[in-house]
GROMACS .gro file of C-alpha atoms in nm:
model
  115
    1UNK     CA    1  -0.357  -1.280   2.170
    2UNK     CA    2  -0.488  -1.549   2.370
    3UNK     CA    3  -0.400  -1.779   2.099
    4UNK     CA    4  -0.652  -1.647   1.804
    5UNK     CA    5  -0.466  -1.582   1.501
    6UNK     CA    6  -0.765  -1.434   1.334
    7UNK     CA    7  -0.794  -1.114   1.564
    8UNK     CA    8  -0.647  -0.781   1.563
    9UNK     CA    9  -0.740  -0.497   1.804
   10UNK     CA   10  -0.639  -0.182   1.627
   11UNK     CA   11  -0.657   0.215   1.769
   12UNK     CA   12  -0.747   0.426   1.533
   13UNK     CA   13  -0.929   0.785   1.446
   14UNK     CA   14  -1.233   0.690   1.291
   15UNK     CA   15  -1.214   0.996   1.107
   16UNK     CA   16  -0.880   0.943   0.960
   17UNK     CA   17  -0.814   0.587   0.911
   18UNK     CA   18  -0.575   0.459   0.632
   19UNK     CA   19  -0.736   0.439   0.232
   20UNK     CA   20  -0.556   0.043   0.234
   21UNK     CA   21  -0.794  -0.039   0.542
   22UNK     CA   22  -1.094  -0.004   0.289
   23UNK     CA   23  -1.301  -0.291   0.283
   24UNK     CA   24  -1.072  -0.483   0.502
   25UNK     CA   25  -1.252  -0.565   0.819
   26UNK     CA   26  -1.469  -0.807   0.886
   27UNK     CA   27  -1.644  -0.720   1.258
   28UNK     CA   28  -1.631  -0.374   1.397
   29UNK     CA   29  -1.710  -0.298   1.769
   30UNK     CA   30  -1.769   0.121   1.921
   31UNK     CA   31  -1.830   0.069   2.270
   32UNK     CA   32  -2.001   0.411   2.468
   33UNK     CA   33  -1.786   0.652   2.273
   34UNK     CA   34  -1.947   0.771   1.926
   35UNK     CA   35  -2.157   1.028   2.124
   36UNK     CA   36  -1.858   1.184   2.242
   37UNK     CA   37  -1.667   1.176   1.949
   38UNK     CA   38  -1.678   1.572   1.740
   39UNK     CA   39  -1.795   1.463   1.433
   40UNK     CA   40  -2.005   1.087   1.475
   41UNK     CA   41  -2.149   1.118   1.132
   42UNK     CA   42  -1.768   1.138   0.952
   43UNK     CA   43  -1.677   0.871   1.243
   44UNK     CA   44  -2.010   0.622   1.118
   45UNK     CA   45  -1.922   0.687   0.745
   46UNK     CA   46  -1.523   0.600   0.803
   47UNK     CA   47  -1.628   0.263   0.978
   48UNK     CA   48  -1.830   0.196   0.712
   49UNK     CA   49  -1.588   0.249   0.485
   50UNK     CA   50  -1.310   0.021   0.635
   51UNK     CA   51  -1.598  -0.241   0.664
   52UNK     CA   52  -1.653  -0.555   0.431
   53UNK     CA   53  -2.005  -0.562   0.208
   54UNK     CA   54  -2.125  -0.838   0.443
   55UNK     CA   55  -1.900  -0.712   0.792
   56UNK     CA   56  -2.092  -0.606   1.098
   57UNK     CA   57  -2.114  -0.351   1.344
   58UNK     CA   58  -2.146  -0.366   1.693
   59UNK     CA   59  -2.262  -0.037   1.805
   60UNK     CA   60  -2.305  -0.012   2.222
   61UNK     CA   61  -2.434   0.326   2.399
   62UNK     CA   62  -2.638   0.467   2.647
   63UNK     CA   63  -2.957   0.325   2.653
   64UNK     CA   64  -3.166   0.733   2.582
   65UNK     CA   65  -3.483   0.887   2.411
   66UNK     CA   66  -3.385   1.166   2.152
   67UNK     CA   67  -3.708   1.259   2.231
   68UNK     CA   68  -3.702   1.493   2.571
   69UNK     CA   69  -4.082   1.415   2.704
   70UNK     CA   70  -3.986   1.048   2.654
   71UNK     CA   71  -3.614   1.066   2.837
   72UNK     CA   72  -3.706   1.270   3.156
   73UNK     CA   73  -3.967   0.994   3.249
   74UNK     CA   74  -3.627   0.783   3.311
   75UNK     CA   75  -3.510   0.860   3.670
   76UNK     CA   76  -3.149   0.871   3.627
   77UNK     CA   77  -3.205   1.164   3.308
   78UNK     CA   78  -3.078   1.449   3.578
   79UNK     CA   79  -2.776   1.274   3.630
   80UNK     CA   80  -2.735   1.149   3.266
   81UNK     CA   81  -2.766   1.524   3.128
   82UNK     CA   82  -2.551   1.642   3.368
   83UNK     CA   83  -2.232   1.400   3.295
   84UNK     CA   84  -2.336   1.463   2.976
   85UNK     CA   85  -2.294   1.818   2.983
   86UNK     CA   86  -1.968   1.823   3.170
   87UNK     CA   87  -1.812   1.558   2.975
   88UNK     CA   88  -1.929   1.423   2.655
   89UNK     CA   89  -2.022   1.708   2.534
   90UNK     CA   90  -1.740   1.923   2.687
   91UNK     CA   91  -1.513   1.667   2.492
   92UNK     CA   92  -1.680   1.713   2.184
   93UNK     CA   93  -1.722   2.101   2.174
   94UNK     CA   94  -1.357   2.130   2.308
   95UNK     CA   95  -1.237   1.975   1.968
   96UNK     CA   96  -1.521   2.152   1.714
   97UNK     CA   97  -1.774   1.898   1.696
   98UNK     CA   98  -2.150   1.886   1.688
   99UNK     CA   99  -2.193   1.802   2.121
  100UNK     CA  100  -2.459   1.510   2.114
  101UNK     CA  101  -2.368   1.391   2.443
  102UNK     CA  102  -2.486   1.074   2.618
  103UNK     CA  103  -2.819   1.140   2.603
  104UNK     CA  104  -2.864   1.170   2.184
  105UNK     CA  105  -3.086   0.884   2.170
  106UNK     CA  106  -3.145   0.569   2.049
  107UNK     CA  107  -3.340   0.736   1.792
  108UNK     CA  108  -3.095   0.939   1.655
  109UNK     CA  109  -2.843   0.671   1.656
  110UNK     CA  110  -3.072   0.420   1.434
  111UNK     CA  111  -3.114   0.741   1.210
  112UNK     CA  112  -2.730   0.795   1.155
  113UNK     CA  113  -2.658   0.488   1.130
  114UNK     CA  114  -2.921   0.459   0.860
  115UNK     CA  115  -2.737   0.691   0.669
   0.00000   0.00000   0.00000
């Protein structure tokens, strides 16, 4: 790809990937998709699996409070709950997950990810 010989892009389930990808990977990148995924926590611990001791993350979401009082100061929150509602969360329900939807939080993220 564009000449690198040192990167692969790879599709995967986060939840499922392959025991021989342990400890194989050296950068990891989620872009605006672990809040819709069923079960982020299994997702987070299955990257972090497939990830070197000193690999990285790079985690990008939606920019939200977990905290409610906090988010509906933000004047896009209607409109964030309500794709939210009809889409993340519809995706993640649909296929028996937890429904954090786009607006989980920064907060919550950090704490997951923490884990």
């Amino acid at each position: 790809m564009m000449g690198l010989t040192n990167v692969t892009f790879l599709y995967a389930d986060f939840c499922a990937m392959p025991e021989e990808w342990n400890g194989r990977f050296d950068y990891l990148m989620i872009y605006d998709c672990m809040h819709d995924l069923p079960h982020p926590a299994q997702a987070m611990a299955g990257l972090k699996r497939v990830l070197k001791e000193d690999g990285l993350v790079t985690m990008m979401d939606i920019n939200t409070s977990s905290d409610m009082p906090t988010q509906v100061q933000t004047p896009m929150t209607a409109v964030m709950y309500n794709i939210s509602m009809h889409h993340c969360m519809s995706v993640s329900l649909a296929n028996g997950g937890v429904g954090l939807g786009a607006c989980w939080g920064v907060e919550l993220a950090q704490s997951m990810l923490q884990d």
